[in-house]
Amino acid sequence: MHLGAWRRREPRSQRRKAHRMSEIYTQPITAPCAWTRADIARSDDWQHELSGTEIDDLDRALKGIRNPRCRLIDITRDDFALPVLASRLAEVECDVRVGRGFFLLRGIPVERYTDDEVFLLKWGIGTHLGCAISQNVYGDMLGHVFDHGNEDPTAVRTRGYQTSAGLDLHVDRADMTSLLCLRRGRSGGISRIVSSISVHNAILAEAPNMLPPLYEGLPYITTEADGPVEIWNGPVFDVTDGVLSCSFRRGTIQKAIDSPGVETPPEKLAALACIDRVTNDPKLVYEMELRPGDIQFVNNYTVLHGRTAFTDDADRSRKRHVVRLWLQFFTPRPASAYIRDQYKGIAKTLDQNPAGYRTQ
């Protein structure tokens, strides 16, 4: 079965039109989102350590929640007022959305809170940056990234965040991903990020003939726990209203390619090998260790994120645990109908949640 014959996966709620390849961006981009490793290494304005006054602000907001057991989606930005920290978070949101594309907020004293209080803090902070959306078919609004212990990372239905395996550089299905480190485990789990705009610049400079296949699209396969397995074609790069966006989920692409009966054209495989090489170029990739109490924010249109494999502690109370939010920007970004569909989260279709932690 060749790429053009694949059945496109459609949302259950509506049938979308076939994607049309956009015009290829043929000039290098010099915006703040087109950074390299050296650019990040020579500056620290992409991170902020919370002050005592800002932490006190979080404490007051947490204590101000009248019913801590209410549904998370019922807690709004007004319910989690941050008169001190709000302006800082507005700057973070702006930098992530239209600036560099990522930010690191450090220093939440997670050790002084219960896990449930950390979950409330994570949610409350998120209300100041965007609108939370579902992360899986269970309707999880607050995601929990940890090793489930019995998941095969190569299985079609396995989501990478359920394992301890390394995660290739990729995007999530949201405008913004927000990751709070609750516990970091024994070793590994180093965060890796790369500017997908700089990746496009590098391919344009080094192998421009590889861009058309990436704009035309690579194979994807469903990985959710519910519904039929379907394979469809999705563009890696797309230009809408002069704005370049990226949608690249490496693990999902590989599972599609490895599916029985699927034949991927040589030019697509060559383009995939090219973007693999460029996204892992040491000159472009920046690595950071997320410490307990750190929150990383990334713009999925302009930044790919991943992590190295990690080793856990045998004691569950000390196992690696990252709390995740998928957010939609308050101010929409120009993007094609396909990209917008990919970045609106995953529809809830199942009721039972196996995570074991608060998710809604």
Short mmCIF file of C-alpha atoms in Angstrom, two decimals:
data_model
loop_
_atom_site.label_atom_id
_atom_site.label_comp_id
_atom_site.label_asym_id
_atom_site.label_seq_id
_atom_site.Cartn_x
_atom_site.Cartn_y
_atom_site.Cartn_z
CA MET A 1 0.00 0.00 0.00
CA HIS A 2 1.58 3.26 -1.08
CA LEU A 3 1.43 6.57 0.76
CA GLY A 4 -1.18 8.08 -1.54
CA ALA A 5 -3.55 5.16 -0.98
CA TRP A 6 -3.57 5.35 2.79
CA ARG A 7 -6.84 6.08 4.50
CA ARG A 8 -6.61 9.39 6.34
CA ARG A 9 -7.60 9.18 9.99
CA GLU A 10 -10.61 11.40 10.65
CA PRO A 11 -11.82 12.72 14.00
CA ARG A 12 -14.88 10.81 15.17
CA SER A 13 -16.87 14.04 15.42
CA GLN A 14 -16.26 15.32 11.92
CA ARG A 15 -14.67 14.48 8.57
CA ARG A 16 -11.91 16.86 7.56
CA LYS A 17 -10.92 17.79 4.07
CA ALA A 18 -7.79 16.27 2.55
CA HIS A 19 -4.68 18.27 3.33
CA ARG A 20 -3.26 20.36 0.53
CA MET A 21 0.48 20.82 0.47
CA SER A 22 1.36 24.42 1.28
CA GLU A 23 3.82 26.59 -0.56
CA ILE A 24 7.38 25.81 0.55
CA TYR A 25 9.18 28.44 2.60
CA THR A 26 12.35 29.10 0.58
CA GLN A 27 14.09 31.77 2.66
CA PRO A 28 15.97 31.26 5.95
CA ILE A 29 14.09 32.50 9.00
CA THR A 30 15.88 34.79 11.45
CA ALA A 31 13.17 35.19 14.11
CA PRO A 32 13.82 34.53 17.85
CA CYS A 33 12.29 31.05 17.43
CA ALA A 34 15.13 30.12 15.04
CA TRP A 35 17.76 29.48 17.71
CA THR A 36 20.72 27.14 17.99
CA ARG A 37 22.36 25.44 20.94
CA ALA A 38 25.00 28.18 21.10
CA ASP A 39 22.30 30.87 21.23
CA ILE A 40 20.69 29.25 24.28
CA ALA A 41 23.99 28.47 25.99
CA ARG A 42 25.13 32.10 25.89
CA SER A 43 21.97 33.43 27.53
CA ASP A 44 19.81 32.68 30.56
CA ASP A 45 16.80 34.88 29.83
CA TRP A 46 14.84 31.75 28.86
CA GLN A 47 14.60 30.72 32.52
CA HIS A 48 13.46 32.26 35.79
CA GLU A 49 13.93 31.18 39.40
CA LEU A 50 10.86 31.96 41.47
CA SER A 51 11.44 34.48 44.25
CA GLY A 52 10.17 34.06 47.79
CA THR A 53 7.48 36.65 47.09
CA GLU A 54 6.31 34.75 44.01
CA ILE A 55 6.20 31.47 45.95
CA ASP A 56 4.13 33.17 48.65
CA ASP A 57 1.76 34.24 45.88
CA LEU A 58 1.35 30.61 44.83
CA ASP A 59 0.73 29.60 48.46
CA ARG A 60 -2.05 32.16 48.82
CA ALA A 61 -3.67 31.05 45.57
CA LEU A 62 -3.55 27.41 46.66
CA LYS A 63 -5.11 28.19 50.04
CA GLY A 64 -7.76 30.27 48.29
CA ILE A 65 -9.24 27.27 46.48
CA ARG A 66 -12.38 26.67 48.52
CA ASN A 67 -12.90 23.07 47.44
CA PRO A 68 -9.59 21.34 46.66
CA ARG A 69 -11.47 18.22 45.52
CA CYS A 70 -13.54 20.03 42.91
CA ARG A 71 -12.97 19.18 39.27
CA LEU A 72 -9.83 20.78 37.91
CA ILE A 73 -11.72 22.11 34.91
CA ASP A 74 -13.90 24.09 37.32
CA ILE A 75 -10.84 26.03 38.58
CA THR A 76 -10.38 29.14 36.45
CA ARG A 77 -7.74 31.84 36.24
CA ASP A 78 -9.93 34.04 38.45
CA ASP A 79 -10.13 31.26 41.05
CA PHE A 80 -6.32 31.02 41.05
CA ALA A 81 -5.48 34.71 41.24
CA LEU A 82 -1.77 35.55 41.23
CA PRO A 83 -1.40 39.32 41.74
CA VAL A 84 2.39 39.02 42.02
CA LEU A 85 3.21 36.25 39.54
CA ALA A 86 0.57 36.94 36.86
CA SER A 87 2.66 39.51 34.99
CA ARG A 88 5.62 37.12 34.92
CA LEU A 89 3.43 34.33 33.55
CA ALA A 90 2.08 36.70 30.88
CA GLU A 91 5.68 37.31 29.77
CA VAL A 92 6.32 33.56 29.73
CA GLU A 93 3.21 32.97 27.60
CA CYS A 94 4.27 35.65 25.12
CA ASP A 95 7.83 34.34 24.87
CA VAL A 96 6.60 30.80 24.27
CA ARG A 97 3.91 31.79 21.76
CA VAL A 98 5.68 34.41 19.62
CA GLY A 99 9.26 34.50 20.91
CA ARG A 100 11.85 31.82 21.51
CA GLY A 101 9.24 29.08 21.80
CA PHE A 102 10.15 27.70 25.21
CA PHE A 103 10.69 28.76 28.81
CA LEU A 104 11.84 27.19 32.07
CA LEU A 105 10.28 28.27 35.36
CA ARG A 106 12.31 27.00 38.30
CA GLY A 107 11.93 26.67 42.02
CA ILE A 108 8.45 25.54 43.04
CA PRO A 109 9.13 23.95 46.47
CA VAL A 110 7.30 20.70 45.69
CA GLU A 111 8.69 19.08 48.83
CA ARG A 112 6.49 21.26 51.03
CA TYR A 113 3.27 20.16 49.31
CA THR A 114 1.32 16.93 48.97
CA ASP A 115 1.11 15.48 45.47
CA ASP A 116 -2.50 16.65 45.18
CA GLU A 117 -1.46 20.18 46.12
CA VAL A 118 1.23 20.10 43.42
CA PHE A 119 -1.40 18.99 40.91
CA LEU A 120 -3.58 21.95 41.91
CA LEU A 121 -0.61 24.32 41.62
CA LYS A 122 0.24 22.94 38.20
CA TRP A 123 -3.33 23.39 37.02
CA GLY A 124 -3.64 26.86 38.51
CA ILE A 125 -0.46 28.11 36.86
CA GLY A 126 -1.67 26.63 33.57
CA THR A 127 -4.87 28.69 33.68
CA HIS A 128 -2.70 31.80 33.24
CA LEU A 129 -1.04 30.47 30.08
CA GLY A 130 -3.77 28.77 28.06
CA CYS A 131 -6.81 26.52 27.96
CA ALA A 132 -6.21 22.89 28.96
CA ILE A 133 -7.27 20.14 26.54
CA SER A 134 -7.61 16.35 26.74
CA GLN A 135 -4.39 14.34 26.40
CA ASN A 136 -5.80 10.87 25.72
CA VAL A 137 -8.97 8.85 25.16
CA TYR A 138 -9.59 8.83 28.92
CA GLY A 139 -10.05 12.58 28.82
CA ASP A 140 -7.05 13.29 31.06
CA MET A 141 -6.71 17.05 31.43
CA LEU A 142 -3.75 16.66 33.79
CA GLY A 143 -1.32 14.07 32.46
CA HIS A 144 1.12 11.96 34.44
CA VAL A 145 4.35 10.96 32.72
CA PHE A 146 5.91 7.94 34.41
CA ASP A 147 6.94 4.37 33.64
CA HIS A 148 3.93 2.07 33.84
CA GLY A 149 6.36 -0.84 34.03
CA ASN A 150 4.65 -3.21 31.61
CA GLU A 151 4.47 -1.29 28.36
CA ASP A 152 6.30 -2.25 25.16
CA PRO A 153 7.50 1.07 23.70
CA THR A 154 7.37 -0.39 20.17
CA ALA A 155 3.71 -1.49 20.38
CA VAL A 156 1.31 0.57 18.27
CA ARG A 157 -1.02 1.34 21.19
CA THR A 158 1.74 2.32 23.63
CA ARG A 159 2.19 6.03 24.28
CA GLY A 160 5.85 6.91 24.85
CA TYR A 161 5.18 8.74 28.12
CA GLN A 162 4.05 5.41 29.66
CA THR A 163 7.57 3.97 29.46
CA SER A 164 11.11 4.68 30.64
CA ALA A 165 12.45 4.62 27.08
CA GLY A 166 14.04 7.63 25.49
CA LEU A 167 11.65 9.78 23.47
CA ASP A 168 12.68 11.02 20.04
CA LEU A 169 12.31 14.74 19.41
CA HIS A 170 8.65 15.32 18.64
CA VAL A 171 5.62 17.57 19.10
CA ASP A 172 2.57 16.94 21.26
CA ARG A 173 -0.97 17.40 20.01
CA ALA A 174 -1.44 20.84 21.56
CA ASP A 175 -0.32 24.42 20.99
CA MET A 176 1.80 24.32 24.15
CA THR A 177 3.14 21.54 26.36
CA SER A 178 3.85 22.28 30.01
CA LEU A 179 5.89 19.77 32.05
CA LEU A 180 6.39 19.99 35.82
CA CYS A 181 9.03 17.73 37.38
CA LEU A 182 7.63 16.27 40.60
CA ARG A 183 10.29 13.59 41.04
CA ARG A 184 13.19 12.86 38.71
CA GLY A 185 13.98 9.18 39.40
CA ARG A 186 17.40 7.64 39.85
CA SER A 187 19.13 8.72 36.64
CA GLY A 188 18.57 9.84 33.06
CA GLY A 189 15.46 11.53 31.72
CA ILE A 190 17.40 14.53 30.43
CA SER A 191 15.17 16.94 28.51
CA ARG A 192 16.15 17.66 24.89
CA ILE A 193 14.75 20.49 22.77
CA VAL A 194 15.44 21.78 19.28
CA SER A 195 14.02 24.64 17.23
CA SER A 196 12.03 23.09 14.37
CA ILE A 197 12.42 26.43 12.59
CA SER A 198 16.21 26.07 12.74
CA VAL A 199 15.80 22.49 11.53
CA HIS A 200 13.92 23.85 8.51
CA ASN A 201 16.67 26.43 7.95
CA ALA A 202 19.34 23.72 8.05
CA ILE A 203 17.52 21.45 5.59
CA LEU A 204 16.93 24.44 3.29
CA ALA A 205 20.66 25.19 3.34
CA GLU A 206 22.02 21.63 3.18
CA ALA A 207 19.43 19.54 1.33
CA PRO A 208 16.60 21.68 -0.10
CA ASN A 209 15.40 18.75 -2.24
CA MET A 210 14.33 17.05 1.00
CA LEU A 211 11.78 19.74 1.84
CA PRO A 212 9.06 18.84 -0.73
CA PRO A 213 8.55 15.30 0.69
CA LEU A 214 8.34 16.77 4.19
CA TYR A 215 5.73 19.31 3.08
CA GLU A 216 3.83 16.58 1.20
CA GLY A 217 3.75 14.48 4.35
CA LEU A 218 4.91 11.33 6.13
CA PRO A 219 2.86 8.38 7.40
CA TYR A 220 1.18 8.43 10.81
CA ILE A 221 -0.72 5.75 12.70
CA THR A 222 -3.23 5.92 15.53
CA THR A 223 -1.71 5.20 18.95
CA GLU A 224 -4.72 5.83 21.19
CA ALA A 225 -6.08 2.96 23.30
CA ASP A 226 -9.49 3.04 21.62
CA GLY A 227 -10.81 2.82 18.09
CA PRO A 228 -9.50 1.25 14.86
CA VAL A 229 -5.87 1.43 13.83
CA GLU A 230 -5.67 3.83 10.90
CA ILE A 231 -2.78 5.18 8.84
CA TRP A 232 -2.80 8.61 7.24
CA ASN A 233 -0.47 11.15 5.67
CA GLY A 234 0.52 14.33 7.51
CA PRO A 235 2.87 17.20 6.59
CA VAL A 236 5.91 17.87 8.74
CA PHE A 237 6.12 21.52 7.66
CA ASP A 238 3.31 23.84 6.64
CA VAL A 239 3.06 27.55 5.81
CA THR A 240 -0.17 29.46 6.48
CA ASP A 241 -0.43 33.24 6.12
CA GLY A 242 3.35 33.38 5.82
CA VAL A 243 3.86 31.57 9.15
CA LEU A 244 5.88 28.33 9.22
CA SER A 245 4.71 25.56 11.55
CA CYS A 246 6.00 22.06 12.26
CA SER A 247 4.16 18.85 13.18
CA PHE A 248 6.57 15.94 13.66
CA ARG A 249 5.84 12.92 15.86
CA ARG A 250 8.76 10.62 15.17
CA GLY A 251 7.64 7.54 17.08
CA THR A 252 4.20 7.54 15.47
CA ILE A 253 5.77 7.84 12.02
CA GLN A 254 8.04 4.86 12.65
CA LYS A 255 5.16 2.70 13.87
CA ALA A 256 3.28 3.52 10.67
CA ILE A 257 6.26 2.65 8.48
CA ASP A 258 6.75 -0.65 10.33
CA SER A 259 3.09 -1.65 9.97
CA PRO A 260 2.40 -4.79 7.87
CA GLY A 261 1.61 -4.07 4.24
CA VAL A 262 2.85 -0.49 4.31
CA GLU A 263 5.30 0.54 1.59
CA THR A 264 6.92 3.91 2.07
CA PRO A 265 8.33 5.56 -1.09
CA PRO A 266 12.14 5.96 -1.14
CA GLU A 267 11.94 9.75 -1.30
CA LYS A 268 9.91 9.76 1.92
CA LEU A 269 12.42 7.52 3.69
CA ALA A 270 15.25 9.75 2.49
CA ALA A 271 13.47 12.84 3.80
CA LEU A 272 12.86 11.12 7.14
CA ALA A 273 16.54 10.19 7.40
CA CYS A 274 17.44 13.80 6.63
CA ILE A 275 15.22 15.32 9.31
CA ASP A 276 16.41 12.66 11.78
CA ARG A 277 19.98 13.75 11.19
CA VAL A 278 19.26 17.47 11.43
CA THR A 279 16.99 17.31 14.49
CA ASN A 280 19.76 15.49 16.36
CA ASP A 281 22.57 17.81 15.25
CA PRO A 282 24.55 18.72 18.42
CA LYS A 283 24.82 22.28 17.11
CA LEU A 284 21.03 22.63 17.29
CA VAL A 285 19.90 20.47 20.22
CA TYR A 286 19.91 21.91 23.73
CA GLU A 287 19.75 19.62 26.77
CA MET A 288 18.65 20.48 30.29
CA GLU A 289 17.91 18.56 33.46
CA LEU A 290 14.50 19.20 34.95
CA ARG A 291 14.80 19.35 38.73
CA PRO A 292 11.87 18.81 41.10
CA GLY A 293 9.83 22.02 41.05
CA ASP A 294 10.82 23.04 37.50
CA ILE A 295 8.19 23.69 34.83
CA GLN A 296 9.17 23.60 31.16
CA PHE A 297 6.90 25.22 28.56
CA VAL A 298 7.31 24.52 24.82
CA ASN A 299 5.54 25.76 21.69
CA ASN A 300 4.78 22.69 19.59
CA TYR A 301 4.64 24.71 16.36
CA THR A 302 8.27 25.83 16.65
CA VAL A 303 10.03 23.51 19.12
CA LEU A 304 10.49 19.74 19.23
CA HIS A 305 11.03 18.15 22.63
CA GLY A 306 12.17 14.75 23.84
CA ARG A 307 14.13 13.06 26.59
CA THR A 308 16.79 10.46 27.20
CA ALA A 309 15.90 7.09 28.72
CA PHE A 310 15.73 6.99 32.49
CA THR A 311 16.23 4.52 35.33
CA ASP A 312 13.77 4.51 38.20
CA ASP A 313 14.05 3.96 41.90
CA ALA A 314 12.42 0.75 43.18
CA ASP A 315 10.47 2.81 45.72
CA ARG A 316 7.36 4.13 43.95
CA SER A 317 7.37 7.25 46.11
CA ARG A 318 10.72 8.15 44.52
CA LYS A 319 10.00 7.12 40.93
CA ARG A 320 10.27 9.66 38.15
CA HIS A 321 7.02 11.57 37.79
CA VAL A 322 6.39 14.52 35.49
CA VAL A 323 3.02 16.29 35.50
CA ARG A 324 1.87 17.45 32.08
CA LEU A 325 -0.61 19.95 30.69
CA TRP A 326 -1.57 20.35 27.07
CA LEU A 327 -2.68 23.91 26.44
CA GLN A 328 -4.25 25.89 23.62
CA PHE A 329 -3.08 29.47 23.23
CA PHE A 330 -5.47 32.23 24.23
CA THR A 331 -4.51 33.91 20.93
CA PRO A 332 -4.70 31.42 18.01
CA ARG A 333 -1.70 31.00 15.73
CA PRO A 334 -2.12 30.98 11.94
CA ALA A 335 -2.12 27.33 10.84
CA SER A 336 -3.72 25.04 8.29
CA ALA A 337 -6.89 23.09 9.07
CA TYR A 338 -4.79 19.93 9.33
CA ILE A 339 -2.36 21.42 11.85
CA ARG A 340 -5.19 22.92 13.90
CA ASP A 341 -6.88 19.52 13.99
CA GLN A 342 -3.66 17.86 15.15
CA TYR A 343 -3.15 20.43 17.90
CA LYS A 344 -6.57 20.34 19.54
CA GLY A 345 -5.90 17.36 21.81
CA ILE A 346 -7.40 13.87 21.81
CA ALA A 347 -11.13 13.27 22.15
CA LYS A 348 -12.36 11.40 25.23
CA THR A 349 -13.95 8.03 24.35
CA LEU A 350 -13.27 5.86 27.43
CA ASP A 351 -14.25 6.30 31.07
CA GLN A 352 -11.86 4.12 33.06
CA ASN A 353 -8.52 5.78 33.78
CA PRO A 354 -5.57 3.50 34.66
CA ALA A 355 -3.17 6.31 35.63
CA GLY A 356 -3.82 6.11 39.38
CA TYR A 357 -3.38 9.86 39.86
CA ARG A 358 -5.69 12.83 39.66
CA THR A 359 -6.31 13.76 36.04
CA GLN A 360 -9.48 15.89 35.99
#
